[in-house]
Coordinates of C-alpha atoms and ligand atoms in Angstrom, one line a residue:
X518 CA 0.0 0.0 0.0
X519 CA 1.4 3.4 -1.0
X520 CA 1.5 5.8 1.9
X521 CA 0.7 9.4 0.8
X522 CA 1.1 12.8 2.3
X523 CA -1.5 15.4 1.4
X524 CA -0.5 19.0 1.2
X525 CA -3.0 21.9 1.0
X526 CA -2.5 25.7 1.1
X527 CA -4.8 28.7 1.0
X528 CA -3.5 32.2 0.6
X529 CA -4.5 35.7 -0.4
X530 CA -2.7 35.5 -3.8
X531 CA -5.4 33.2 -5.1
X532 CA -8.1 35.7 -6.1
X533 CA -11.0 33.4 -5.5
X534 CA -9.6 31.4 -2.6
X535 CA -10.0 27.7 -2.7
X536 CA -11.0 26.3 0.7
X537 CA -8.4 24.2 2.3
X538 CA -11.0 21.7 3.4
X539 CA -12.1 21.3 -0.3
X540 CA -8.5 20.8 -1.4
X541 CA -7.9 18.1 1.3
X542 CA -11.2 16.5 0.5
X543 CA -10.4 16.2 -3.2
X544 CA -6.9 14.8 -2.4
X545 CA -8.5 12.2 -0.1
X546 CA -10.9 11.2 -2.9
X547 CA -8.0 10.9 -5.4
X548 CA -6.1 8.8 -2.8
X549 CA -9.1 6.5 -2.4
X550 CA -9.4 6.2 -6.2
X551 CA -5.7 5.2 -6.5
X552 CA -5.9 2.9 -3.5
X553 CA -3.4 4.9 -1.6
X554 CA -3.4 5.4 2.1
X555 CA -3.3 9.0 3.4
X556 CA -0.9 8.9 6.4
X557 CA -0.4 12.7 6.9
X558 CA -2.1 15.9 6.0
X559 CA -0.2 19.2 5.9
X560 CA -2.1 22.4 5.8
X561 CA -0.8 26.0 5.5
X562 CA -3.3 28.7 6.0
X563 CA -2.9 32.2 4.6
X564 CA 0.6 31.7 3.4
X565 CA 1.4 32.6 -0.1
X566 CA 3.7 30.3 -2.0
X567 CA 4.9 33.2 -3.9
X568 CA 6.0 35.6 -1.2
X569 CA 8.8 33.4 0.1
X570 CA 7.4 33.6 3.6
X571 CA 8.0 30.5 5.8
X572 CA 5.3 27.8 5.4
X573 CA 5.4 25.7 8.6
X574 CA 3.4 22.8 7.4
X575 CA 5.2 22.6 4.1
X576 CA 8.6 22.6 5.9
X577 CA 7.3 19.9 8.2
X578 CA 6.3 17.8 5.3
X579 CA 9.7 18.1 3.6
X580 CA 11.3 17.1 6.9
X581 CA 9.0 14.1 7.3
X582 CA 9.8 12.9 3.8
X583 CA 13.3 12.3 5.1
X584 CA 12.0 9.7 7.6
X585 CA 11.1 7.4 4.7
X586 CA 7.5 7.0 6.0
X587 CA 6.0 8.6 2.9
X588 CA 5.9 7.1 -0.6
X589 CA 3.8 9.8 -2.4
X590 CA 2.8 13.4 -2.2
X591 CA -0.7 14.6 -3.2
X592 CA -1.7 18.1 -3.7
X593 CA -4.7 19.8 -5.4
X594 CA -2.5 21.5 -8.0
X595 CA 1.2 22.2 -8.6
X596 CA 0.5 25.8 -7.7
X597 CA -0.3 24.7 -4.1
X598 CA 3.2 23.3 -3.6
X599 CA 5.1 26.2 -4.8
X600 CA 5.1 29.1 -7.2
X601 CA 8.8 29.9 -7.0
X602 CA 11.1 27.9 -9.2
X603 CA 13.9 27.9 -6.6
X604 CA 11.6 26.4 -4.1
X605 CA 10.5 23.8 -6.6
X606 CA 14.2 22.7 -6.9
X607 CA 14.3 22.2 -3.1
X608 CA 11.1 20.2 -3.3
X609 CA 12.4 18.0 -6.1
X610 CA 15.7 17.5 -4.1
X611 CA 13.8 16.5 -1.0
X612 CA 11.5 14.0 -2.7
X613 CA 14.2 12.4 -4.8
X614 CA 16.5 12.1 -1.8
X615 CA 13.6 10.5 0.2
X616 CA 12.9 8.1 -2.6
X617 CA 9.4 9.4 -3.1
X618 CA 8.3 8.0 -6.5
X619 CA 4.9 9.5 -6.8
X620 CA 3.8 13.2 -6.9
X621 CA 0.2 13.5 -7.9
X622 CA -2.2 16.4 -8.4
X623 CA -6.0 16.3 -8.4
X624 CA -5.9 18.3 -11.6
X625 CA -3.2 16.6 -13.6
X626 CA -1.6 13.2 -13.9
X627 CA 1.1 11.3 -12.1
X628 CA 4.6 12.5 -12.0
X629 CA 7.7 10.5 -11.2
X630 CA 10.2 13.0 -9.8
X631 CA 12.8 10.3 -10.1
X632 CA 13.0 10.5 -13.9
X633 CA 13.8 13.4 -16.2
X634 CA 10.4 13.6 -17.8
X635 CA 8.6 13.8 -14.5
X636 CA 10.9 16.5 -13.4
X637 CA 10.4 18.5 -16.6
X638 CA 6.7 18.3 -16.3
X639 CA 6.9 19.4 -12.6
X640 CA 9.0 22.4 -13.6
X641 CA 6.6 23.3 -16.4
X642 CA 3.6 23.0 -14.0
X643 CA 5.3 25.4 -11.6
X644 CA 5.9 27.8 -14.5
X645 CA 2.3 27.7 -15.5
X646 CA 1.1 28.0 -11.9
X647 CA 1.2 31.8 -12.0
X648 CA -1.2 31.7 -14.9
X649 CA -4.5 32.6 -13.5
X650 CA -6.6 31.3 -16.3
X651 CA -5.3 27.7 -15.8
X652 CA -7.3 27.6 -12.6
X653 CA -10.5 29.0 -13.9
X654 CA -12.3 25.9 -15.0
X655 CA -11.3 24.0 -11.8
X656 CA -12.8 26.9 -9.8
X657 CA -16.0 26.7 -11.8
X658 CA -16.3 23.0 -11.0
X659 CA -15.6 23.6 -7.3
X660 CA -18.2 26.3 -7.3
X661 CA -20.8 23.9 -8.7
X662 CA -19.9 21.5 -5.8
X663 CA -20.4 24.2 -3.3
X664 CA -23.7 25.2 -4.8
X665 CA -24.8 21.6 -4.8
X666 CA -23.8 21.1 -1.2
X667 CA -26.0 24.0 -0.3
X668 CA -29.0 22.4 -2.1
X669 CA -29.4 25.2 -4.6
X670 CA -30.0 24.5 -8.2
X671 CA -27.5 25.3 -10.9
X672 CA -28.0 26.4 -14.4
X673 CA -28.2 24.3 -17.6
X674 CA -29.5 25.1 -21.0
X675 CA -33.0 23.7 -20.6
X676 CA -35.3 24.1 -17.6
X677 CA -36.5 20.9 -16.0
X678 CA -40.1 19.9 -16.7
X679 CA -42.4 21.1 -13.9
X680 CA -40.3 24.1 -13.0
X681 CA -39.8 27.7 -14.1
X682 CA -36.5 29.0 -15.4
X683 CA -35.4 29.7 -11.9
X684 CA -35.6 25.9 -11.4
X685 CA -37.4 26.4 -8.1
X686 CA -40.9 27.8 -8.9
X687 CA -43.5 25.1 -9.9
X688 CA -45.4 25.4 -13.2
X689 CA -48.9 24.3 -12.1
X690 CA -50.0 22.8 -15.4
X691 CA -46.8 20.7 -15.7
X692 CA -47.0 19.8 -12.0
X693 CA -50.5 18.4 -12.6
X694 CA -49.2 16.4 -15.5
X695 CA -46.4 14.9 -13.5
X696 CA -48.6 13.9 -10.6
X697 CA -51.1 12.3 -13.0
X698 CA -48.6 10.3 -14.9
X699 CA -46.8 9.2 -11.7
X700 CA -50.1 7.9 -10.2
X701 CA -51.0 6.1 -13.4
X702 CA -47.6 4.6 -13.7
X703 CA -47.7 3.3 -10.1
X704 CA -51.2 2.0 -10.9
X705 CA -49.7 -0.2 -13.7
X706 CA -49.8 1.8 -16.9
X707 CA -46.7 1.4 -19.1
X708 CA -44.3 4.1 -19.9
X709 CA -45.0 3.6 -23.6
X710 CA -48.7 4.0 -23.1
X711 CA -48.2 7.1 -21.0
X712 CA -45.9 8.7 -23.6
X713 CA -48.5 7.9 -26.3
X714 CA -51.1 9.6 -24.1
X715 CA -49.0 12.7 -23.6
X716 CA -48.3 12.9 -27.4
X717 CA -52.0 12.5 -28.4
X718 CA -53.1 15.1 -25.8
X719 CA -50.6 17.5 -27.4
X720 CA -48.7 17.8 -24.1
X721 CA -45.1 18.6 -25.2
X722 CA -41.7 18.4 -23.5
X723 CA -40.0 21.5 -22.3
X724 CA -38.5 22.0 -25.7
X725 CA -41.9 21.6 -27.4
X726 CA -41.2 18.1 -28.8
X727 CA -42.9 14.7 -28.5
X728 CA -42.2 12.5 -25.5
X729 CA -39.9 9.6 -26.1
X730 CA -40.2 6.7 -23.6
X731 CA -36.6 7.3 -22.5
X732 CA -37.3 11.0 -21.7
X733 CA -40.5 10.1 -19.9
X734 CA -38.8 7.3 -17.9
X735 CA -36.1 9.8 -16.9
X736 CA -38.7 12.3 -15.7
X737 CA -40.6 9.6 -13.7
X738 CA -37.5 8.4 -11.9
X739 CA -35.9 11.8 -11.5
X740 CA -34.9 12.8 -7.9
X741 CA -35.7 16.4 -8.7
X742 CA -39.5 16.0 -8.8
X743 CA -39.3 14.3 -5.4
X744 CA -37.4 17.4 -4.1
X745 CA -34.1 15.6 -3.7
X746 CA -30.8 17.2 -4.7
X747 CA -28.4 15.1 -6.7
X748 CA -24.8 15.9 -7.5
X749 CA -22.5 13.8 -9.6
X750 CA -25.0 11.0 -9.6
X751 CA -25.7 10.8 -5.9
X752 CA -28.6 12.0 -3.7
X753 CA -27.0 14.5 -1.3
X754 CA -30.1 15.7 0.6
X755 CA -33.3 17.7 0.3
X756 CA -33.4 20.5 -2.2
X757 CA -34.5 24.0 -1.7
X758 CA -37.5 23.6 -4.0
X759 CA -40.8 22.1 -3.1
X760 CA -41.2 18.4 -4.0
X761 CA -43.9 17.7 -6.7
X762 CA -44.3 14.1 -5.6
X763 CA -43.4 12.6 -2.3
X764 CA -40.1 10.6 -2.0
X765 CA -42.3 7.6 -1.0
X766 CA -44.1 7.8 -4.4
X767 CA -40.8 8.0 -6.2
X768 CA -39.6 4.8 -4.4
X769 CA -42.7 3.1 -5.8
X770 CA -41.9 4.3 -9.3
X771 CA -38.3 3.0 -9.0
X772 CA -39.5 -0.3 -7.6
X773 CA -41.9 -0.8 -10.4
X774 CA -39.3 0.2 -13.0
X775 CA -36.7 -2.1 -11.6
X776 CA -39.1 -5.0 -11.5
X777 CA -40.1 -4.4 -15.1
X778 CA -36.5 -4.3 -16.2
X779 CA -35.9 -7.6 -14.5
X780 CA -38.8 -9.5 -15.9
X781 CA -38.0 -7.9 -19.3
X782 CA -34.7 -9.7 -19.3
X783 CA -36.4 -13.0 -18.6
X784 CA -38.8 -12.8 -21.5
X785 CA -37.8 -15.6 -23.8
X786 CA -36.4 -14.6 -27.2
X787 CA -38.9 -15.1 -30.0
X788 CA -37.2 -13.3 -32.9
X789 CA -34.1 -14.9 -34.3
X790 CA -32.9 -11.9 -36.2
X791 CA -33.6 -9.1 -33.6
X792 CA -31.3 -6.2 -34.3
X793 CA -29.9 -7.7 -37.4
X794 CA -32.3 -6.4 -40.1
X795 CA -32.3 -3.0 -41.6
X796 CA -34.7 -1.0 -43.7
X797 CA -33.6 -0.4 -47.3
X798 CA -35.2 3.0 -47.4
X799 CA -34.0 4.7 -44.2
X800 CA -31.3 2.3 -42.9
X801 CA -32.9 2.0 -39.4
X802 CA -33.0 -1.3 -37.6
X803 CA -36.3 -3.2 -38.0
X804 CA -38.2 -4.1 -34.8
X805 CA -40.0 -7.2 -34.1
X806 CA -43.8 -6.8 -34.0
X807 CA -46.5 -9.3 -34.0
X808 CA -49.9 -8.8 -35.5
X809 CA -52.6 -11.4 -34.9
X810 CA -50.1 -14.1 -34.3
X811 CA -48.1 -13.3 -37.3
X812 CA -44.5 -12.5 -36.4
X813 CA -43.1 -9.7 -38.4
X814 CA -40.1 -7.3 -38.6
X815 CA -41.1 -3.7 -39.1
X816 CA -39.5 -0.3 -39.7
X817 CA -41.1 1.7 -37.0
X818 CA -41.9 5.4 -37.1
X819 CA -42.2 7.7 -34.1
X820 CA -39.8 9.4 -31.7
X821 CA -38.7 6.1 -30.1
X822 CA -37.6 4.3 -33.2
X823 CA -36.9 6.9 -35.7
X824 CA -37.6 4.7 -38.8
X825 CA -39.6 5.6 -41.9
X826 CA -42.4 3.1 -41.4
X827 CA -42.0 2.0 -45.0
X828 CA -40.7 -1.6 -44.7
X829 CA -42.4 -4.7 -43.3
X830 CA -41.5 -8.4 -43.7
X831 CA -43.0 -11.6 -42.4
X832 CA -40.6 -13.2 -39.9
X833 CA -40.5 -17.0 -40.7
X834 CA -39.3 -17.0 -44.3
X835 CA -36.5 -14.4 -43.7
X836 CA -35.3 -16.3 -40.6
X837 CA -35.2 -19.5 -42.6
X838 CA -33.4 -17.8 -45.5
X839 CA -30.7 -16.2 -43.3
X840 CA -30.1 -19.3 -41.2
X841 CA -29.8 -21.3 -44.4
X842 CA -27.2 -18.9 -45.8
X843 CA -25.2 -18.9 -42.6
X844 CA -25.1 -22.7 -42.5
X845 CA -23.9 -22.7 -46.1
X846 CA -21.3 -20.1 -45.3
X847 CA -19.8 -22.1 -42.4
X848 CA -18.5 -24.5 -45.0
X849 CA -16.9 -22.0 -47.3
X850 CA -13.2 -21.3 -47.7
X851 CA -13.9 -17.6 -47.3
X852 CA -15.0 -18.0 -43.7
X853 CA -12.1 -20.2 -42.8
X854 CA -9.7 -17.5 -44.2
X855 CA -11.5 -14.8 -42.2
X856 CA -11.0 -16.9 -39.0
X857 CA -7.3 -17.2 -39.4
X858 CA -6.9 -13.6 -38.5
X859 CA -8.0 -14.4 -35.0
X860 CA -4.6 -15.2 -33.5
X861 CA -3.8 -11.5 -33.1
X862 CA -7.2 -11.0 -31.5
X863 CA -6.4 -13.6 -28.9
X864 CA -3.4 -11.7 -27.6
X865 CA -5.5 -8.5 -27.5
X866 CA -8.3 -10.4 -25.6
X867 CA -5.8 -11.7 -23.1
X868 CA -4.6 -8.1 -22.4
X869 CA -8.1 -6.9 -22.0
X870 CA -9.0 -9.8 -19.6
X871 CA -5.9 -8.9 -17.6
X872 CA -7.1 -5.3 -17.4
X873 CA -10.5 -6.3 -16.1
X874 CA -8.9 -8.4 -13.5
X875 CA -6.7 -5.5 -12.3
X876 CA -9.7 -3.2 -12.2
X877 CA -11.6 -5.7 -10.1
X878 CA -8.7 -6.0 -7.7
X879 CA -8.7 -2.2 -7.4
X880 CA -12.4 -2.3 -6.5
X881 CA -11.7 -4.9 -3.8
X882 CA -8.9 -2.7 -2.4
X883 CA -11.4 0.2 -2.3
X884 CA -13.9 -1.9 -0.5
X885 CA -11.2 -2.8 2.0
X886 CA -10.4 0.8 2.6
X887 CA -14.1 1.5 3.2
X888 CA -14.3 -1.4 5.6
X889 CA -11.3 0.0 7.5
X890 CA -13.2 3.3 7.6
X891 CA -10.2 4.9 5.8
X892 CA -12.8 6.5 3.4
X893 CA -16.4 7.5 3.7
X894 CA -19.2 5.8 1.8
X895 CA -19.5 8.7 -0.6
X896 CA -15.7 8.7 -1.3
X897 CA -16.0 5.0 -1.9
X898 CA -18.9 5.4 -4.4
X899 CA -17.1 8.3 -6.1
X900 CA -13.9 6.3 -6.5
X901 CA -15.8 3.2 -7.7
X902 CA -17.6 4.9 -10.6
X903 CA -14.7 5.5 -13.0
X904 CA -13.3 2.0 -12.4
X905 CA -16.7 0.4 -13.0
X906 CA -17.2 2.4 -16.2
X907 CA -13.8 1.2 -17.3
X908 CA -14.7 -2.4 -16.5
X909 CA -17.9 -2.1 -18.5
X910 CA -16.1 -0.7 -21.5
X911 CA -13.3 -3.3 -21.5
X912 CA -15.9 -6.1 -21.1
X913 CA -17.7 -4.8 -24.2
X914 CA -14.5 -4.7 -26.2
X915 CA -13.8 -8.2 -25.0
X916 CA -17.2 -9.4 -26.0
X917 CA -16.7 -8.0 -29.5
X918 CA -13.5 -9.9 -30.0
X919 CA -14.6 -13.1 -28.5
X920 CA -18.0 -13.2 -30.3
X921 CA -16.6 -15.6 -32.9
X922 CA -16.2 -18.2 -30.0
X923 CA -19.9 -19.0 -30.8
X924 CA -18.4 -20.7 -33.9
X925 CA -15.8 -22.9 -32.3
X926 CA -16.2 -26.4 -33.6
X927 CA -18.7 -25.3 -36.2
X928 CA -16.6 -24.1 -39.1
X929 CA -16.6 -26.7 -41.8
X930 CA -19.4 -28.6 -40.1
X931 CA -22.3 -26.6 -41.6
X932 CA -23.8 -29.7 -43.1
X933 CA -23.9 -31.5 -39.8
X934 CA -25.1 -28.4 -38.0
X935 CA -28.0 -28.2 -40.5
X936 CA -29.3 -31.5 -39.3
X937 CA -29.2 -30.4 -35.6
X938 CA -30.3 -26.8 -36.3
X939 CA -34.0 -27.2 -35.4
X940 CA -33.0 -28.7 -32.0
X941 CA -30.8 -25.7 -31.0
X942 CA -32.6 -23.1 -28.9
X943 CA -33.2 -19.7 -30.3
X944 CA -30.4 -18.0 -28.2
X945 CA -27.8 -20.5 -29.5
X946 CA -29.1 -20.1 -33.1
X947 CA -29.0 -16.3 -32.8
X948 CA -25.4 -16.4 -31.4
X949 CA -24.2 -18.5 -34.4
X950 CA -25.9 -16.1 -36.9
X951 CA -24.7 -13.0 -35.1
X952 CA -21.1 -14.3 -35.3
X953 CA -21.2 -14.5 -39.1
X954 CA -23.7 -11.9 -40.1
X955 CA -23.1 -8.2 -39.6
X956 CA -26.6 -7.3 -40.7
X957 CA -29.1 -7.9 -43.6
X958 CA -30.9 -5.2 -45.5
X959 CA -34.6 -5.9 -46.3
X960 CA -35.6 -4.5 -49.7
X961 CA -39.0 -3.4 -50.9
X962 CA -41.8 -5.9 -51.1
X963 CA -44.1 -6.2 -54.1
X964 CA -47.6 -5.0 -53.1
X965 CA -50.0 -7.8 -52.9
X966 CA -47.4 -10.5 -53.3
X967 CA -48.4 -13.7 -51.5
X968 CA -45.1 -15.4 -51.7
X969 CA -41.9 -14.2 -50.0
X970 CA -39.3 -12.9 -52.5
X971 CA -35.8 -14.1 -51.4
X972 CA -34.3 -11.2 -53.4
X973 CA -35.5 -8.8 -50.8
X974 CA -32.8 -10.0 -48.4
X975 CA -29.2 -8.8 -48.8
X976 CA -26.8 -10.2 -46.2
X977 CA -23.8 -8.3 -45.2
X978 CA -21.2 -10.7 -43.8
X979 CA -19.1 -10.1 -40.8
X980 CA -16.9 -13.1 -41.5
Ligands
ZN736 ZN1 -37.4 2.6 -42.9

């Protein structure tokens, strides 16, 4: 575990002074993110790093570095450490002598003072430190944090539905709409049906547009309408505005939404080519839609789907045709050739898998820090998010590379697979097709045609 010292300083040469508490807080957060342990905090109040006056805490930190108890130094920004080049040289001397390998700033990356590049960057940072504009965007961000902590709203380009431009005053007409749709949703009506109702009633969004289910879902589950203040994704307490619905009602909305999402995943797959077919006219993905027991793929209009509404095809013959073409392709030389390019992918996949493992280890380390009470639950959550995002992204890349694993043992065995095809379940069939087919374009149908025209299907191969 890397033991870190945090250094913070506030002074009159800052213009808008950055609170020492905030600096220390951000450094602690960064430490938690990195899995470092903060062993000491050094704070100088009201001492300019430019004046050359003595800074007691700074001096103490440099002295402590000599004891070898500290592996890293964390500060909010290079300009906290020093603004005088000569002092910087002292600092560099002290950290290199003490074998401190990490100097890290909340705004800016990792520096290794032990190598020439790190030193150069440190010197450049010190040179830039005098530049007031460099700190501007950081201060704006800090300001938002402070505003959020006080429960006040902050600006954005579009006012929230239900509220005036001041983001506090209710708009009675919109408040009535929100209360009605929340009640109807809790009573069991679907988001799609509610969005349809709003659009038929001519009730528009804040920007005057039609309601998409995603927009409506976002409104229904928003913390804001329940009078809760959120910052960087977390509820941080009651807001200054009046709630439109009670937090208890919001809990019911969330509960129903989560339940719906769960059962949604359990619905068995009924459409072999979901997501694989595209409309020849507008290029949008066709959606599965049944009418009176006839399964079909349809280009759907409307704000949710964005298609042109001009293409429709009956499901069974297309599914049969595409599956047949895939089985045939499995036995072609073209496919075998495409698969020989996979060795390089395997190395890449191994590297990605390693990265996921490392990220998971870091999450475990964070959890341990939280268990040891070295960090608060909010620091823990904040530190987790970027790592979890990274894991999700890496896993997606990994899935893309390893998708062809669905084909292992099948290449060259298309004929045999054809005999077993009907016995495979739909998920397995879809995985095999998805490994070989990128997408298929559905062309125009002949009006009144009773027989499916195979020329309507143009398959674009992935492999
Ligand atoms: Zn279309």
